[in-house]
PDB file of C-alpha atoms in Angstrom:
ATOM      1  CA  MET A   1     192.261 -90.612 103.773  1.00 29.00           C
ATOM      2  CA  ALA A   2     195.291 -92.660 104.785  1.00 34.00           C
ATOM      3  CA  VAL A   3     195.010 -94.648 107.991  1.00 31.00           C
ATOM      4  CA  ILE A   4     198.346 -95.834 109.330  1.00 31.00           C
ATOM      5  CA  ASN A   5     198.370 -99.392 110.622  1.00 33.00           C
ATOM      6  CA  ASN A   6     200.739-100.321 113.475  1.00 31.00           C
ATOM      7  CA  SER A   7     203.574-100.929 111.015  1.00 34.00           C
ATOM      8  CA  LYS A   8     205.407 -97.864 109.736  1.00 33.00           C
ATOM      9  CA  TYR A   9     205.282 -99.299 106.201  1.00 32.00           C
ATOM     10  CA  ILE A  10     201.651-100.372 105.841  1.00 34.00           C
ATOM     11  CA  MET A  11     198.868 -97.921 105.114  1.00 37.00           C
ATOM     12  CA  LEU A  12     195.242 -98.670 104.301  1.00 35.00           C
ATOM     13  CA  LEU A  13     193.844 -96.241 101.782  1.00 36.00           C
ATOM     14  CA  ARG A  14     190.206 -95.345 101.896  1.00 33.00           C
ATOM     15  CA  GLY A  15     188.434 -93.218  99.371  1.00 36.00           C
ATOM     16  CA  ASN A  16     184.925 -91.872  99.510  1.00 34.00           C
ATOM     17  CA  LYS A  17     183.896 -92.768  95.959  1.00 35.00           C
ATOM     18  CA  GLY A  18     183.108 -89.144  95.210  1.00 37.00           C
ATOM     19  CA  LYS A  19     180.677 -88.505  98.077  1.00 36.00           C
ATOM     20  CA  GLY A  20     181.448 -85.119  99.521  1.00 35.00           C
ATOM     21  CA  ARG A  21     184.470 -84.941  97.297  1.00 37.00           C
ATOM     22  CA  GLU A  22     185.853 -81.482  96.725  1.00 41.00           C
ATOM     23  CA  LYS A  23     185.731 -80.479  93.096  1.00 44.00           C
ATOM     24  CA  GLY A  24     189.110 -80.923  91.435  1.00 56.00           C
ATOM     25  CA  LYS A  25     190.771 -82.777  94.310  1.00 78.00           C
ATOM     26  CA  MET A  26     192.505 -86.004  93.460  1.00 85.00           C
ATOM     27  CA  LYS A  27     191.490 -89.065  95.477  1.00 90.00           C
ATOM     28  CA  LYS A  28     193.010 -92.474  95.977  1.00 91.00           C
ATOM     29  CA  THR A  29     190.781 -95.378  95.044  1.00 89.00           C
ATOM     30  CA  GLU A  30     189.379 -97.333  97.956  1.00 90.00           C
ATOM     31  CA  GLY A  31     190.670-100.801  98.780  1.00 90.00           C
ATOM     32  CA  TYR A  32     194.426-100.736  98.328  1.00 91.00           C
ATOM     33  CA  VAL A  33     197.272-101.346 100.757  1.00 92.00           C
ATOM     34  CA  VAL A  34     200.603 -99.614 100.215  1.00 93.00           C
ATOM     35  CA  ARG A  35     203.880-101.112 101.362  1.00 94.00           C
ATOM     36  CA  ARG A  36     207.114 -99.229 101.118  1.00 93.00           C
ATOM     37  CA  LEU A  37     210.160-101.367 100.485  1.00 91.00           C
ATOM     38  CA  GLU A  38     213.352 -99.318 100.547  1.00 89.00           C
ATOM     39  CA  ASP A  39     213.137 -97.149  97.418  1.00 88.00           C
ATOM     40  CA  GLU A  40     209.857 -98.409  95.956  1.00 93.00           C
ATOM     41  CA  TYR A  41     206.182 -98.606  96.844  1.00 94.00           C
ATOM     42  CA  LEU A  42     203.966-101.636  96.243  1.00 94.00           C
ATOM     43  CA  VAL A  43     200.260-100.950  95.816  1.00 94.00           C
ATOM     44  CA  LEU A  44     198.269-104.114  96.523  1.00 92.00           C
ATOM     45  CA  PRO A  45     194.532-104.708  96.335  1.00 91.00           C
ATOM     46  CA  SER A  46     192.886-105.645  99.641  1.00 90.00           C
ATOM     47  CA  GLY A  47     189.490-106.874 100.760  1.00 87.00           C
ATOM     48  CA  ARG A  48     186.888-106.967  98.000  1.00 87.00           C
ATOM     49  CA  ARG A  49     189.293-105.270  95.635  1.00 87.00           C
ATOM     50  CA  THR A  50     191.333-108.507  95.399  1.00 84.00           C
ATOM     51  CA  GLU A  51     188.408-110.115  93.557  1.00 85.00           C
ATOM     52  CA  GLU A  52     188.497-107.358  90.927  1.00 86.00           C
ATOM     53  CA  VAL A  53     192.226-106.730  90.561  1.00 84.00           C
ATOM     54  CA  ASN A  54     194.921-109.356  89.973  1.00 83.00           C
ATOM     55  CA  GLU A  55     197.828-106.956  89.926  1.00 85.00           C
ATOM     56  CA  VAL A  56     200.475-105.572  92.227  1.00 88.00           C
ATOM     57  CA  ILE A  57     201.569-102.111  91.166  1.00 92.00           C
ATOM     58  CA  SER A  58     205.200-101.192  91.779  1.00 94.00           C
ATOM     59  CA  LEU A  59     206.013 -97.487  91.982  1.00 95.00           C
ATOM     60  CA  SER A  60     209.395 -95.824  92.040  1.00 95.00           C
ATOM     61  CA  GLU A  61     210.220 -93.629  95.006  1.00 94.00           C
ATOM     62  CA  THR A  62     209.128 -90.504  93.120  1.00 94.00           C
ATOM     63  CA  ALA A  63     205.940 -92.066  91.724  1.00 95.00           C
ATOM     64  CA  GLY A  64     205.190 -93.335  95.233  1.00 95.00           C
ATOM     65  CA  PHE A  65     205.652 -89.839  96.609  1.00 95.00           C
ATOM     66  CA  ILE A  66     203.238 -88.511  93.986  1.00 96.00           C
ATOM     67  CA  TYR A  67     200.667 -91.197  94.832  1.00 94.00           C
ATOM     68  CA  MET A  68     200.981 -90.753  98.591  1.00 94.00           C
ATOM     69  CA  HIS A  69     200.618 -86.958  98.345  1.00 95.00           C
ATOM     70  CA  ALA A  70     197.986 -86.746  95.588  1.00 94.00           C
ATOM     71  CA  GLU A  71     195.135 -85.962  97.978  1.00 93.00           C
ATOM     72  CA  ARG A  72     196.973 -82.905  99.290  1.00 93.00           C
ATOM     73  CA  ALA A  73     196.831 -81.250  95.862  1.00 93.00           C
ATOM     74  CA  GLU A  74     193.949 -79.591  94.071  1.00 91.00           C
ATOM     75  CA  ASN A  75     195.509 -80.323  90.683  1.00 94.00           C
ATOM     76  CA  VAL A  76     198.623 -81.550  88.898  1.00 95.00           C
ATOM     77  CA  ASP A  77     200.298 -78.139  89.181  1.00 95.00           C
ATOM     78  CA  GLU A  78     200.019 -78.206  92.976  1.00 96.00           C
ATOM     79  CA  LEU A  79     201.244 -81.782  93.044  1.00 96.00           C
ATOM     80  CA  ALA A  80     204.257 -80.782  90.918  1.00 97.00           C
ATOM     81  CA  GLN A  81     204.929 -78.040  93.472  1.00 97.00           C
ATOM     82  CA  LEU A  82     204.975 -80.626  96.284  1.00 96.00           C
ATOM     83  CA  VAL A  83     207.359 -82.839  94.302  1.00 97.00           C
ATOM     84  CA  ALA A  84     209.592 -79.858  93.530  1.00 97.00           C
ATOM     85  CA  GLU A  85     209.770 -78.916  97.212  1.00 96.00           C
ATOM     86  CA  GLU A  86     210.565 -82.497  98.236  1.00 95.00           C
ATOM     87  CA  TYR A  87     213.349 -82.926  95.680  1.00 94.00           C
ATOM     88  CA  GLU A  88     214.550 -79.286  95.724  1.00 95.00           C
ATOM     89  CA  ILE A  89     214.011 -78.550  92.032  1.00 94.00           C
ATOM     90  CA  GLU A  90     211.847 -76.176  90.045  1.00 96.00           C
ATOM     91  CA  PRO A  91     208.179 -77.171  89.532  1.00 95.00           C
ATOM     92  CA  ALA A  92     208.482 -76.587  85.771  1.00 95.00           C
ATOM     93  CA  GLU A  93     211.175 -79.285  85.630  1.00 95.00           C
ATOM     94  CA  VAL A  94     208.824 -81.966  86.993  1.00 96.00           C
ATOM     95  CA  LEU A  95     205.406 -80.848  85.777  1.00 96.00           C
ATOM     96  CA  GLU A  96     205.283 -83.066  82.684  1.00 96.00           C
ATOM     97  CA  ASP A  97     206.573 -86.093  84.607  1.00 96.00           C
ATOM     98  CA  VAL A  98     204.036 -85.551  87.398  1.00 96.00           C
ATOM     99  CA  ARG A  99     201.273 -85.236  84.804  1.00 96.00           C
ATOM    100  CA  ASN A 100     202.362 -88.533  83.201  1.00 96.00           C
ATOM    101  CA  VAL A 101     202.509 -90.345  86.547  1.00 95.00           C
ATOM    102  CA  VAL A 102     199.036 -89.085  87.498  1.00 95.00           C
ATOM    103  CA  LEU A 103     197.617 -90.236  84.149  1.00 95.00           C
ATOM    104  CA  THR A 104     199.224 -93.662  84.595  1.00 94.00           C
ATOM    105  CA  LEU A 105     197.848 -93.997  88.148  1.00 94.00           C
ATOM    106  CA  GLN A 106     194.399 -93.031  86.869  1.00 93.00           C
ATOM    107  CA  LYS A 107     194.604 -95.583  84.039  1.00 93.00           C
ATOM    108  CA  LYS A 108     195.592 -98.244  86.595  1.00 90.00           C
ATOM    109  CA  GLY A 109     192.529 -97.261  88.602  1.00 89.00           C
ATOM    110  CA  ILE A 110     194.305 -96.409  91.848  1.00 92.00           C
ATOM    111  CA  LEU A 111     193.821 -92.658  91.579  1.00 92.00           C
ATOM    112  CA  LEU A 112     190.606 -90.835  90.735  1.00 87.00           C
TER     113      LEU A 112
END
């Protein structure tokens, strides 16, 4: 769930750590703040997460779009469809890239 703070660029991301999670749905990891700066997104740990993570993750505009819309998709194919609609291209053209971005976000621990 994304809760928008008063600023149009700051969003607090809250996950539910799997409780009540729909099977197959992607979820953002709890405890990160996202800031959009022009054509990139910065994913920063907040609260308790800052004790565990010493890293700021910088995402390109497209990777940021994928991250911000991951919870709307049941799987990578649906997420590729969202990306394709946003950038007016065929889903098959972006599927492999979307898959790679999702895997990278999962390895970084910001996407479940």
